[in-house]
mmCIF file of C-alpha atoms and ligand atoms in Angstrom:
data_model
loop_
_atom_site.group_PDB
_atom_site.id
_atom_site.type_symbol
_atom_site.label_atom_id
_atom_site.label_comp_id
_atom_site.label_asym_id
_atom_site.label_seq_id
_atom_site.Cartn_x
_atom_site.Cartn_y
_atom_site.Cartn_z
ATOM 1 C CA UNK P 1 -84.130 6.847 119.932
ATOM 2 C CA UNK P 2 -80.390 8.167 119.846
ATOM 3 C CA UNK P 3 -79.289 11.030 118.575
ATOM 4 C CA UNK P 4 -78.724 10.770 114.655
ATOM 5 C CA UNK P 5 -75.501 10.826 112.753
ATOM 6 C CA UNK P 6 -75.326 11.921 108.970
ATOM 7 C CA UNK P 7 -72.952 11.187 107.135
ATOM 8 C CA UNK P 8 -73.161 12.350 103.483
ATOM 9 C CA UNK P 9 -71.566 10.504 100.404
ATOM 10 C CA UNK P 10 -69.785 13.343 98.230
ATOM 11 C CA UNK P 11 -70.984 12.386 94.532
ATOM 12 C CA UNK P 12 -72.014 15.925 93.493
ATOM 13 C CA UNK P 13 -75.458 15.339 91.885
ATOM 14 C CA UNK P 14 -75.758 12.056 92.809
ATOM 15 C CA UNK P 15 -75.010 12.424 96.821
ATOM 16 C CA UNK P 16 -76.841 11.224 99.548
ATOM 17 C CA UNK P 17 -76.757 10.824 103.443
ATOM 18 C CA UNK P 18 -76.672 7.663 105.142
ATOM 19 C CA UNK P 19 -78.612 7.857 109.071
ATOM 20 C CA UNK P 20 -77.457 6.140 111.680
ATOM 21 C CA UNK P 21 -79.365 6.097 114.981
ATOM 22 C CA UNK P 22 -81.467 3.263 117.388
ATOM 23 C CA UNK P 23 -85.101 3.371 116.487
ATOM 24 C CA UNK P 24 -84.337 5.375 113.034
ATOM 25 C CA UNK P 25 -86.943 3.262 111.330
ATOM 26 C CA UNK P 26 -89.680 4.454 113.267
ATOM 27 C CA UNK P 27 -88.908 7.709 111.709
ATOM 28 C CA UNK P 28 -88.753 6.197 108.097
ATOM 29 C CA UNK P 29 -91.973 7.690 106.774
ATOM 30 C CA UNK P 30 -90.541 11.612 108.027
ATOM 31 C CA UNK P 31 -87.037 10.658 106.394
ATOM 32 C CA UNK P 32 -88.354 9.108 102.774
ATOM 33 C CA UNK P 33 -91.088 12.241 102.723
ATOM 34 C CA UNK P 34 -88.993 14.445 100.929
ATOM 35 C CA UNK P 35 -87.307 12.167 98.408
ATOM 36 C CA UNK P 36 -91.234 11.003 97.112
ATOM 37 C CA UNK P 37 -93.210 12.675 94.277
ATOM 38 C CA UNK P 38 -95.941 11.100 94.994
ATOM 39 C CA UNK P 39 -96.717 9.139 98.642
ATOM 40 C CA UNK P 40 -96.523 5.726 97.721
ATOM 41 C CA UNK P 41 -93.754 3.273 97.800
ATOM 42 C CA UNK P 42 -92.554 -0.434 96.857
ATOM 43 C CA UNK P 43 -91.074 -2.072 99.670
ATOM 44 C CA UNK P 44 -88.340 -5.088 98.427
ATOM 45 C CA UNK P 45 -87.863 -7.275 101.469
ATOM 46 C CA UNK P 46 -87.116 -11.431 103.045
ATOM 47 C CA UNK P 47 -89.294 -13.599 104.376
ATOM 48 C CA UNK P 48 -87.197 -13.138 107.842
ATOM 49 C CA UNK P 49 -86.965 -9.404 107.989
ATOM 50 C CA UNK P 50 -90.134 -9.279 106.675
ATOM 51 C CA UNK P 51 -91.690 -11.435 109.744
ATOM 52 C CA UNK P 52 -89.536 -9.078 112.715
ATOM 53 C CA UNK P 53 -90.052 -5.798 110.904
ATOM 54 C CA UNK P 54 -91.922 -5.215 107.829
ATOM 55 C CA UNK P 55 -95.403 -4.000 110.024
ATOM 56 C CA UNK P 56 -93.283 -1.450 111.996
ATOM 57 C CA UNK P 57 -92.005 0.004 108.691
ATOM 58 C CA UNK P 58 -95.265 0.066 107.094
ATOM 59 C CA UNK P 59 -96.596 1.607 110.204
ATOM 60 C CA UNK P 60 -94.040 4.570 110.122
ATOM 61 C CA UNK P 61 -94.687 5.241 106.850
ATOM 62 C CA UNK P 62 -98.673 4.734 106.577
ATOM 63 C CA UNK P 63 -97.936 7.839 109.837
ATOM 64 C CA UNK P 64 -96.303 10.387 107.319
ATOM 65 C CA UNK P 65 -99.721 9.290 105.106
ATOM 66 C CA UNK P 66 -97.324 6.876 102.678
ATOM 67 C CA UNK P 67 -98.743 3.953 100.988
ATOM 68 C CA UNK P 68 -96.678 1.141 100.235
ATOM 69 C CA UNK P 69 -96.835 -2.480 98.831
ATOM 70 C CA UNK P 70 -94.559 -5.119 100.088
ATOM 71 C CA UNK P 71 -92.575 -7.998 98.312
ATOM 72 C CA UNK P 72 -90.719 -10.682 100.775
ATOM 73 C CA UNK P 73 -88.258 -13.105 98.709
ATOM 74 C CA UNK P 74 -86.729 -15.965 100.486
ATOM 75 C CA UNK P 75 -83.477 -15.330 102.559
ATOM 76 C CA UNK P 76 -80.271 -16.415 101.614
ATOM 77 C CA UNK P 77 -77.715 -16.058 99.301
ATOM 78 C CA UNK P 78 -79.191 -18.185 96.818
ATOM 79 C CA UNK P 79 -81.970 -15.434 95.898
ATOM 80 C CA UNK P 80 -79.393 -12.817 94.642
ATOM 81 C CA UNK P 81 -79.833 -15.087 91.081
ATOM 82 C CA UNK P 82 -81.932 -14.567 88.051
ATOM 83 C CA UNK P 83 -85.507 -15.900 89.314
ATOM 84 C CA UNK P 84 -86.091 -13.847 92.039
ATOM 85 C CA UNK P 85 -84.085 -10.686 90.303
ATOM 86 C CA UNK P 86 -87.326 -11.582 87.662
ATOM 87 C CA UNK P 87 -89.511 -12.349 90.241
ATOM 88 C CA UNK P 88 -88.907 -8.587 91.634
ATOM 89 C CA UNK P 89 -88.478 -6.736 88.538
ATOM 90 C CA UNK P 90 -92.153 -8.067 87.372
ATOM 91 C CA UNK P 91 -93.194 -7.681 90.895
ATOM 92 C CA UNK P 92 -92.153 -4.173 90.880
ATOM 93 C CA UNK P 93 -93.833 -3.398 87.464
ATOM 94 C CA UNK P 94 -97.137 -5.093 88.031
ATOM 95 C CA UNK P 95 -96.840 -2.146 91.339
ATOM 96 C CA UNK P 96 -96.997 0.165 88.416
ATOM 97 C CA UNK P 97 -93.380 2.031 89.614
ATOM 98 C CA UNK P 98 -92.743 4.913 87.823
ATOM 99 C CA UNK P 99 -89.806 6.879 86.611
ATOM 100 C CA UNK P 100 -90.026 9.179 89.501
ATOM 101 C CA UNK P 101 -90.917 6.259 92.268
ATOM 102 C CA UNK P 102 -89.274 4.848 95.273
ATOM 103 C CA UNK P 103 -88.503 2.175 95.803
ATOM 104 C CA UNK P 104 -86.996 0.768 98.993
ATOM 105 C CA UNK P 105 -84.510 -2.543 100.147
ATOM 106 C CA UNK P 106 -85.230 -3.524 103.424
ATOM 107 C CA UNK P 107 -82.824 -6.433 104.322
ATOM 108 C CA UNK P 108 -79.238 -7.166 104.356
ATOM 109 C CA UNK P 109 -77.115 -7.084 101.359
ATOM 110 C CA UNK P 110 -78.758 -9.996 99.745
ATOM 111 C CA UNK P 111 -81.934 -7.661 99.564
ATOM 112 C CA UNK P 112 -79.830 -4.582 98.937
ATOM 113 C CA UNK P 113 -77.754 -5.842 96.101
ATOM 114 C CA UNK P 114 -80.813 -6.927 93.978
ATOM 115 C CA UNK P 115 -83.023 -4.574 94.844
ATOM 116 C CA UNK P 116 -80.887 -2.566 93.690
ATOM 117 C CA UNK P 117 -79.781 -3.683 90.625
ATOM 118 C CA UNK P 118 -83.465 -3.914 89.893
ATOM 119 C CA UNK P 119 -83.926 -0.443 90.782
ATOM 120 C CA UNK P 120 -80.715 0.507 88.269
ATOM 121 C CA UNK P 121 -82.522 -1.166 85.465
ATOM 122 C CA UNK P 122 -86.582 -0.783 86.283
ATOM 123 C CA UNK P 123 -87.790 1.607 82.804
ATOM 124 C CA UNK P 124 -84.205 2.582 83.148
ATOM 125 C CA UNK P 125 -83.452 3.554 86.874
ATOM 126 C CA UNK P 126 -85.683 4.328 89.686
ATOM 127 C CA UNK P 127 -84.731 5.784 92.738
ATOM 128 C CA UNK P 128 -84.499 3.435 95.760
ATOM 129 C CA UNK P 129 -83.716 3.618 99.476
ATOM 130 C CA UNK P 130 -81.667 1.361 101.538
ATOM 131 C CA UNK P 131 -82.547 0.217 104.966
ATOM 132 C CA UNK P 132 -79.986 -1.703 105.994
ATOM 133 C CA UNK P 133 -80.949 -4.600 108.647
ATOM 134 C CA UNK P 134 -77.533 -6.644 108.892
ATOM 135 C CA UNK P 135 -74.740 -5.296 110.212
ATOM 136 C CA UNK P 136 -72.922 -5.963 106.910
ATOM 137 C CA UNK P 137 -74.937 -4.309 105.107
ATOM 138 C CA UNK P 138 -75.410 -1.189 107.328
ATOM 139 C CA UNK P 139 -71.710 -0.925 107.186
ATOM 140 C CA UNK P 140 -70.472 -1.771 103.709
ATOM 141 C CA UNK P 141 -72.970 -3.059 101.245
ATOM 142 C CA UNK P 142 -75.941 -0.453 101.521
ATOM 143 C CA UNK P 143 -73.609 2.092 101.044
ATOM 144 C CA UNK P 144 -71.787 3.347 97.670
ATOM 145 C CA UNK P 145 -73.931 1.548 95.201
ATOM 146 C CA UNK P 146 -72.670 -1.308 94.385
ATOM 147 C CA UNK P 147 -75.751 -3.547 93.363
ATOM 148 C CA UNK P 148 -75.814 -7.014 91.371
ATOM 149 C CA UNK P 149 -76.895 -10.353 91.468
ATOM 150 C CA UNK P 150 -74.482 -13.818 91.593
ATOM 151 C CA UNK P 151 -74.066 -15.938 87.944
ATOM 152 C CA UNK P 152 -72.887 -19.500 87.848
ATOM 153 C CA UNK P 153 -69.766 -18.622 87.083
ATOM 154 C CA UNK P 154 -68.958 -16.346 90.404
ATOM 155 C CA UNK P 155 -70.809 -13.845 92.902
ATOM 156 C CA UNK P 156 -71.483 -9.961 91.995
ATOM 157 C CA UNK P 157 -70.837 -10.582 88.349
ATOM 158 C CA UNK P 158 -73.771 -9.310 86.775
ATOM 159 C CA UNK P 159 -74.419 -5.642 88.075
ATOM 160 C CA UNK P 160 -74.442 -1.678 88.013
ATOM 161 C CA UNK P 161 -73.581 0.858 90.079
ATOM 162 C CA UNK P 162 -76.534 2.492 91.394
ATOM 163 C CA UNK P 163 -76.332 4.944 94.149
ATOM 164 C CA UNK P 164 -79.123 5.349 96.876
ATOM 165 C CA UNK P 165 -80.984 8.565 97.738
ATOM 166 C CA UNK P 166 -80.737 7.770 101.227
ATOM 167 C CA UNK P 167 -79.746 5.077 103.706
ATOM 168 C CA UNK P 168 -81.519 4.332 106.972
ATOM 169 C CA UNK P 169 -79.222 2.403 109.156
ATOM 170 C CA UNK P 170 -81.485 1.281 112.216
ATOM 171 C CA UNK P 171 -78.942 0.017 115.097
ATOM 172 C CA UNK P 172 -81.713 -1.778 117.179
ATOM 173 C CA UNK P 173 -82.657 -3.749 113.808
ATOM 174 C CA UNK P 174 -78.799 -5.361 114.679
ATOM 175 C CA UNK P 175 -80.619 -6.988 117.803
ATOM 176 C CA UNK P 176 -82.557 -9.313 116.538
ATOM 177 C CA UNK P 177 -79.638 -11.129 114.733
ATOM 178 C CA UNK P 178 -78.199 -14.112 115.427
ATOM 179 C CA UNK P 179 -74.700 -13.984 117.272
ATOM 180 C CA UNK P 180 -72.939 -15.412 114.019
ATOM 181 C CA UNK P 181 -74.374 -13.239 111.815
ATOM 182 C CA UNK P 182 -73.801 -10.219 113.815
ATOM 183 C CA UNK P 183 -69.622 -11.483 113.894
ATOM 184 C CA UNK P 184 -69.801 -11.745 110.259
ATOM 185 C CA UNK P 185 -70.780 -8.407 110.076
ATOM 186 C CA UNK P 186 -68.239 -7.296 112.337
ATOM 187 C CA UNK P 187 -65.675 -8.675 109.896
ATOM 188 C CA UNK P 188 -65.914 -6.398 107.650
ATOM 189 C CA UNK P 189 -66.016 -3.674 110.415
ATOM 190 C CA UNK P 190 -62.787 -4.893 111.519
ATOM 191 C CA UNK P 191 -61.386 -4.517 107.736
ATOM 192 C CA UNK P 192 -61.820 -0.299 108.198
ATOM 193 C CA UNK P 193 -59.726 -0.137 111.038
ATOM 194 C CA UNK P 194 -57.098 -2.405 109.211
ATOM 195 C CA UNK P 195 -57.230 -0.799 106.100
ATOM 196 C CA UNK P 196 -56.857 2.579 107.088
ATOM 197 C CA UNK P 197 -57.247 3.523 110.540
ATOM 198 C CA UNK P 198 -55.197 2.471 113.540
ATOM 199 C CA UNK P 199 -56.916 4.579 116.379
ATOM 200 C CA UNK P 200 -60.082 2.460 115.330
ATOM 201 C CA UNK P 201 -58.711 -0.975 115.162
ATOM 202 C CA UNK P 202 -56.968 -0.269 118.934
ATOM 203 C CA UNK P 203 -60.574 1.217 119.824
ATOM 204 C CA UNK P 204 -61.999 -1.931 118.431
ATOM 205 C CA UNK P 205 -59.469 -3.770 120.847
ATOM 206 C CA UNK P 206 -61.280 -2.692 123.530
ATOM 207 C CA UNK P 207 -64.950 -1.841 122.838
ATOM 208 C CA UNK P 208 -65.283 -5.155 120.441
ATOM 209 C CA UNK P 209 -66.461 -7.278 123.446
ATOM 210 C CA UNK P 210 -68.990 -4.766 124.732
ATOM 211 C CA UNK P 211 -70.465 -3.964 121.358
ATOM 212 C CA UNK P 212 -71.002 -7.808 120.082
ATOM 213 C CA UNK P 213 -72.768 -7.834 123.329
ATOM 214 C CA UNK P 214 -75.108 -5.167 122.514
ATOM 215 C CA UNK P 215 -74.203 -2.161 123.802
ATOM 216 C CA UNK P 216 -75.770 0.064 121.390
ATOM 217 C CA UNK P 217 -73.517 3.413 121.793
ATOM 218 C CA UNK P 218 -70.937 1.178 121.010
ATOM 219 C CA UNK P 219 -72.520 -0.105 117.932
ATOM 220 C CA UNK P 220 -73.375 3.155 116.876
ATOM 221 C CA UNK P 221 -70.156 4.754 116.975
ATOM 222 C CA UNK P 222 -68.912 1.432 115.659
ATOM 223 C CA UNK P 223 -71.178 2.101 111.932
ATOM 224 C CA UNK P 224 -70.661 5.848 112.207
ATOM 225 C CA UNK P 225 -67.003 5.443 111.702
ATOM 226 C CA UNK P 226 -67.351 2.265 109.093
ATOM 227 C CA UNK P 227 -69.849 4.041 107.088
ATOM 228 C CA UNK P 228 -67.416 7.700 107.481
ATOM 229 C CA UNK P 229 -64.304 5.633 105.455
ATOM 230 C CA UNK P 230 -66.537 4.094 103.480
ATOM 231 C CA UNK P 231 -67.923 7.170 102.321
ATOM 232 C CA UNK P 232 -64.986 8.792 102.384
ATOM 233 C CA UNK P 233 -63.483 6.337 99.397
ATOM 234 C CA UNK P 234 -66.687 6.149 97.383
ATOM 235 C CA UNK P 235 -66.362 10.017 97.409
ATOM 236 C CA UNK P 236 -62.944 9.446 95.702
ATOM 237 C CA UNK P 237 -63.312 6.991 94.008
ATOM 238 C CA UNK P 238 -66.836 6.078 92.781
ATOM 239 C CA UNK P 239 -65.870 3.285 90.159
ATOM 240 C CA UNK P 240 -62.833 1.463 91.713
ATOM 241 C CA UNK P 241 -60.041 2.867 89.491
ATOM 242 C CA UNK P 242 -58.005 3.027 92.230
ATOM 243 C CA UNK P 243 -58.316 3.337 95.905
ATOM 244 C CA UNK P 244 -61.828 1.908 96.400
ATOM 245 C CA UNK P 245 -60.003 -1.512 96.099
ATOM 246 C CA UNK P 246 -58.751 -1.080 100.001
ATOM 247 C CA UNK P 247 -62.600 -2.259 100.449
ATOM 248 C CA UNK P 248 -61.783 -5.491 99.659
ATOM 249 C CA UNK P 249 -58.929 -5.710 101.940
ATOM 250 C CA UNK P 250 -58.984 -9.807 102.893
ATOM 251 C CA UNK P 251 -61.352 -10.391 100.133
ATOM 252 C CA UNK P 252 -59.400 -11.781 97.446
ATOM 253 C CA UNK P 253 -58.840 -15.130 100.018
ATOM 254 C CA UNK P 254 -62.591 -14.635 100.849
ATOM 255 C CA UNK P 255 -63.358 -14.766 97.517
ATOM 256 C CA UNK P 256 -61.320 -18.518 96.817
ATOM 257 C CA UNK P 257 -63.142 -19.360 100.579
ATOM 258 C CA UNK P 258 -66.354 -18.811 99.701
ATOM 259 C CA UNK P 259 -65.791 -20.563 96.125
ATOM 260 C CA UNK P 260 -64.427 -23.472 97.489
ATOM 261 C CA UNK P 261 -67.135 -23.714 100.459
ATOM 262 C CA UNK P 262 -70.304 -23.341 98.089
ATOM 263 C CA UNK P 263 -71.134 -19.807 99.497
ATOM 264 C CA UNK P 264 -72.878 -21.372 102.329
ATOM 265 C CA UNK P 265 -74.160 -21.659 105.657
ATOM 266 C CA UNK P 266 -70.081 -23.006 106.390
ATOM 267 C CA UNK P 267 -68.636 -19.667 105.697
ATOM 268 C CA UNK P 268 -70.390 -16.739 106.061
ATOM 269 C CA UNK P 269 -68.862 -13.421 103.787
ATOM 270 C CA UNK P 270 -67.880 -11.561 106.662
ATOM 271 C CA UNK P 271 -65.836 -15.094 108.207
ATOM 272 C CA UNK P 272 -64.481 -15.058 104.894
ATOM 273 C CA UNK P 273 -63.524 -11.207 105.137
ATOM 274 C CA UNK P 274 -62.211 -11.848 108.557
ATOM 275 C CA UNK P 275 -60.197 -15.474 108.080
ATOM 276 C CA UNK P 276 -58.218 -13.074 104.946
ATOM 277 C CA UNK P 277 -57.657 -10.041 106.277
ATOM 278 C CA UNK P 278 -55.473 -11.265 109.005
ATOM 279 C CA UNK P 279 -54.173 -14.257 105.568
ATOM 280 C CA UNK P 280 -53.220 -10.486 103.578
ATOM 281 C CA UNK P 281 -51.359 -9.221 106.848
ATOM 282 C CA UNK P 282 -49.584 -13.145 106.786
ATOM 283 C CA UNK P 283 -48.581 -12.295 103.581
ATOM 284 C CA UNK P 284 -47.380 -8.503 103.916
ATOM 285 C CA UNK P 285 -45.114 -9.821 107.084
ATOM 286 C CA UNK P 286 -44.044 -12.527 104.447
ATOM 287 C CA UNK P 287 -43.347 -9.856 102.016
ATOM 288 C CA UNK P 288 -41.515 -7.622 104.554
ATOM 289 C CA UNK P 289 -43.907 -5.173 104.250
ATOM 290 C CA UNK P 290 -44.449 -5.269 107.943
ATOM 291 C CA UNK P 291 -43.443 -6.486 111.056
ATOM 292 C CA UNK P 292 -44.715 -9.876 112.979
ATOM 293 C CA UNK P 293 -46.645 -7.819 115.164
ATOM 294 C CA UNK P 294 -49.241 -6.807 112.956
ATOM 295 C CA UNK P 295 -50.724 -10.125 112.051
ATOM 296 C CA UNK P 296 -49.996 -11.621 115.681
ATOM 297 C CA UNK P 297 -52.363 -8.614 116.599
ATOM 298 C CA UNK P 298 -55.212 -9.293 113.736
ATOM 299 C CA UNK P 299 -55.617 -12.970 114.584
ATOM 300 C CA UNK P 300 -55.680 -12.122 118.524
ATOM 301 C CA UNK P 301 -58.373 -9.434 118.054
ATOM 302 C CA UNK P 302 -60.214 -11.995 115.881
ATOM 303 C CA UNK P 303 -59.604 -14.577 118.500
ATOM 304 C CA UNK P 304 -60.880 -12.612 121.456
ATOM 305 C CA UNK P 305 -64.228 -12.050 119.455
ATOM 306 C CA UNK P 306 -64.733 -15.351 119.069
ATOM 307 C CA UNK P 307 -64.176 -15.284 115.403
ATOM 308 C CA UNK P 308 -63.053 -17.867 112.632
ATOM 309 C CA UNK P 309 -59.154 -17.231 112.125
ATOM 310 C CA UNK P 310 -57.823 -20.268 110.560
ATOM 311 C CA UNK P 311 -58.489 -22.302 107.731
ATOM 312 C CA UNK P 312 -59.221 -25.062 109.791
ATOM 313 C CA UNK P 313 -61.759 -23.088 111.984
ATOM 314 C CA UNK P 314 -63.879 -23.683 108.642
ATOM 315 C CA UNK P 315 -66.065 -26.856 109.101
ATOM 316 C CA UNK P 316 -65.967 -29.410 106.263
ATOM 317 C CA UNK P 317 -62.803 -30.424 104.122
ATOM 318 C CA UNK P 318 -60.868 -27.765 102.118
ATOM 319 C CA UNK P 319 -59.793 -27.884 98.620
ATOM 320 C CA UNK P 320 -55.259 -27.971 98.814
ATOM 321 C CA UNK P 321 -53.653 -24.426 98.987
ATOM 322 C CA UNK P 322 -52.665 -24.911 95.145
ATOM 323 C CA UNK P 323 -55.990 -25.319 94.330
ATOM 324 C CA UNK P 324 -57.564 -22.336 97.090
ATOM 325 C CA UNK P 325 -54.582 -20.671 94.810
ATOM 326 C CA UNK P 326 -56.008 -21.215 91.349
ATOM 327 C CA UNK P 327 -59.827 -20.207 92.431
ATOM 328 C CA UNK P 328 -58.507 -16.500 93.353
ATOM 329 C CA UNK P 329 -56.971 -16.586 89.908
ATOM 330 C CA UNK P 330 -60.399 -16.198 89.098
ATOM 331 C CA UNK P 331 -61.302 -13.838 91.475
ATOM 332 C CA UNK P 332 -63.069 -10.945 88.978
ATOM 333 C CA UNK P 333 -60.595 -8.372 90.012
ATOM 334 C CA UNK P 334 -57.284 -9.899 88.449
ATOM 335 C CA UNK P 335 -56.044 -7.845 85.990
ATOM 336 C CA UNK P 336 -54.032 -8.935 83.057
ATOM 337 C CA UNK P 337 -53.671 -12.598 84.693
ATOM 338 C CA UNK P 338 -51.822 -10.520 88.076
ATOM 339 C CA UNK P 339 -53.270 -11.346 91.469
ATOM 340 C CA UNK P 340 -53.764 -8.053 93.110
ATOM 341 C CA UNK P 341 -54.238 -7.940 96.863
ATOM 342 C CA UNK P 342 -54.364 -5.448 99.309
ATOM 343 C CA UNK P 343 -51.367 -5.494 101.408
ATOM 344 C CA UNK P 344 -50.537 -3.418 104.670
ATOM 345 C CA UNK P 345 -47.475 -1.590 105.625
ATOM 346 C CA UNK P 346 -48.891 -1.916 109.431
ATOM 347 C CA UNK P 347 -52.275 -1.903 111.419
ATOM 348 C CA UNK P 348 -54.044 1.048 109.270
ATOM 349 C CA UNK P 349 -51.986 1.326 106.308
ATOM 350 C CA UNK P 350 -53.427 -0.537 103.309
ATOM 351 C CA UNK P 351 -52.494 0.034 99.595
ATOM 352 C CA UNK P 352 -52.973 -1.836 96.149
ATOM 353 C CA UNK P 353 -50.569 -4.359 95.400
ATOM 354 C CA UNK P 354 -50.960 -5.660 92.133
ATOM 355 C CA UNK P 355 -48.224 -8.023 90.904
ATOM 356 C CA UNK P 356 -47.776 -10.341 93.888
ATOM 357 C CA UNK P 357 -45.780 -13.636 93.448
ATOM 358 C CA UNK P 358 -48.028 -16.655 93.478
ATOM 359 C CA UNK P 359 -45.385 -18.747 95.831
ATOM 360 C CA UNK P 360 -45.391 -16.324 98.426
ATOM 361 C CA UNK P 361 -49.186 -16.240 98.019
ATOM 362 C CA UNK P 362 -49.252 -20.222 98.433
ATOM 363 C CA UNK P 363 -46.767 -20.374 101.216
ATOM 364 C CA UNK P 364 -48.844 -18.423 103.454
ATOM 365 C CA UNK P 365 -52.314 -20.577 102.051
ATOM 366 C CA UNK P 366 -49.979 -23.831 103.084
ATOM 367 C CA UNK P 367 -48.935 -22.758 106.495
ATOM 368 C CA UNK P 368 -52.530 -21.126 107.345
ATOM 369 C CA UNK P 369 -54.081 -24.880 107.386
HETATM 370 N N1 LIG S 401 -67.720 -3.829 99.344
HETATM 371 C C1 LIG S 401 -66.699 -3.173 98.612
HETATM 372 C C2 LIG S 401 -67.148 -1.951 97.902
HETATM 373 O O1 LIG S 401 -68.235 -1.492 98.087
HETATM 374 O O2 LIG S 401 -66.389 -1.422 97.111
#
């Protein structure tokens, strides 16, 4: 096992640490101890983490003398939906979870998001735990407590905000992903150094390689310093009224992507996250918010890890610009019929931009296919 790093998330009564270390889960059953009132637990899992790791979390927590019950749901995207947010809910009830129980998400953010949400509304709000498996969700979604499930009419739109008593982010869980989900997940990685931290991005530059290959110092330090803005933000800013938006640096074209690509297997979230952050820098140059450098830079750094970059690097046809244009109208986060984006001044320098003209915005879309 490495050495662990804490980081705790500043929310006064509701604060919390997030772990980071290789082999953390073996420890699982010493690290939920304290948070349990009584030592039992309800563990909310997929059929695929379930297979690689559910007996080796059982095990460490049957060694600290914890019982605990197991759900897997199938993977994908297309369980974050009413059924299987029922299916767990009843699941967890018929467990008999009380008031004062645990209960813990062991999966990527698929698992996290509606375990959570179940957790927020379960005789109204249990406690849960999150132990992260992707590297998505060990460096965005498991932490500041964003939970929810998708509707018809667009993803995360039914949902509370629900913070953890603890995250457990095992780096040697990231092994046993595939190489194109472990990218995704680097996408969003990628997105801290853009948003707000230069020295990052440039050490992403030149450890990227190493860590996609496994290197698992690299990896480490990689989380530690995801999971330190990210926690950093959510400190300030809890709700998004204001600067928790630079999260979703790149999202708002991620969001039309994924829309217009079914929220499949042809773009993953973190492609998405990836193919519009260096699409916001397009349109900051546009803007002459910053120089040509900056998204020459992005798309090069994407490039070199062997990531999606272009519109056309996305299999299948693609709805026009004007029409990739009208879909982040919808986007949840317009306000008053304005697209905001997050826009950069350079490498490291986000901020909210709220009232960005829509031919600027389609220029870019046009010129990115
Ligand atoms: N993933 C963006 C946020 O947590 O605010």
């Amino acid at each position: 096992m490495t050495a662990t790093d804490t980081i705790r998330v500043e929310l006064g009564a509701r604060a919390y640490d997030v772990r980071i270390a290789d082999g953390l889960i073996d420890r699982a059953g010493a690290e939920v101890a304290p948070l349990l009132r009584r030592k039992r637990v309800a563990i909310v899992t997929d059929e695929t983490v379930g297979a690689l790791h559910l007996a080796r979390l059982q095990a460490a927590l049957s060694a600290s003398g914890i019982d605990s019950a197991a759900l897997a749901l199938p993977p994908g995207e297309a369980t974050k939906a009413w059924p299987q947010f029922q299916t767990c809910v009843e699941w967890l009830l018929d467990q008999k979870v009380e008031r004062k129980d645990l209960v813990i998400a062991f999966g990527g953010g698929v698992i996290g998001d509606l375990v959570g949400f179940a957790a927020s509304v379960l005789r109204r709000g249990v406690g849960f735990v999150q132990i992260p498996t992707s590297l998505l969700a060990q460096v965005d979604s498991s932490v500041g407590g964003k939970t929810g499930i998708n509707a018809p009419q667009g993803k995360n739109l039914i949902g509370a905000f629900h913070q953890p008593g603890l995250v457990l982010a095992d780096i040697g869980l990231l092994g046993t992903l595939t190489p194109r989900d472990f990218l995704s997940g680097y996408g969003e990685v990628v997105k801290y150094g853009l948003l707000g931290d230069e020295a990052f991005f440039e050490w992403l530059e030149t450890n990227g390689p190493a860590l996609a290959q496994g290197d698992v110092a690299a990896r480490q330090y990689a989380v530690r310093r995801s999971v330190e803005m990210k926690a950093e933000i959510v400190a300030r800013d809890e709700t998004e009224e204001g600067d928790r938006a630079l999260l979703n640096l790149g999202h708002t074209f991620c969001h039309a992507l994924e829309k217009a690509t079914g929220y499949g297997d042809r773009l993953l979230h973190g492609e998405g996250v990836a193919i519009g952050c260096g699409l916001a820098f397009e349109l900051s140059q546009r803007l002459g918010l910053c120089s040509q450098e900056a998204p020459s830079r992005v798309r090069a750094h994407l490039r070199a890890m062997g990531m999606k970059v272009d519109l056309s690097d996305i299999p299948g046809e693609l709805p026009s610009a004007e029409v990739l244009l009208d879909l982040m109208g919808q986007d949840k986060k317009v306000i008053d019929g304005k697209l905001r984006f997050i826009l950069a001044r350079g490498i490291g320098q986000s901020f909210v931009a709220s009232d960005v003209p829509a031919d600027v915005v389609l220029a870019v879309l046009r010129d990115a296919f």
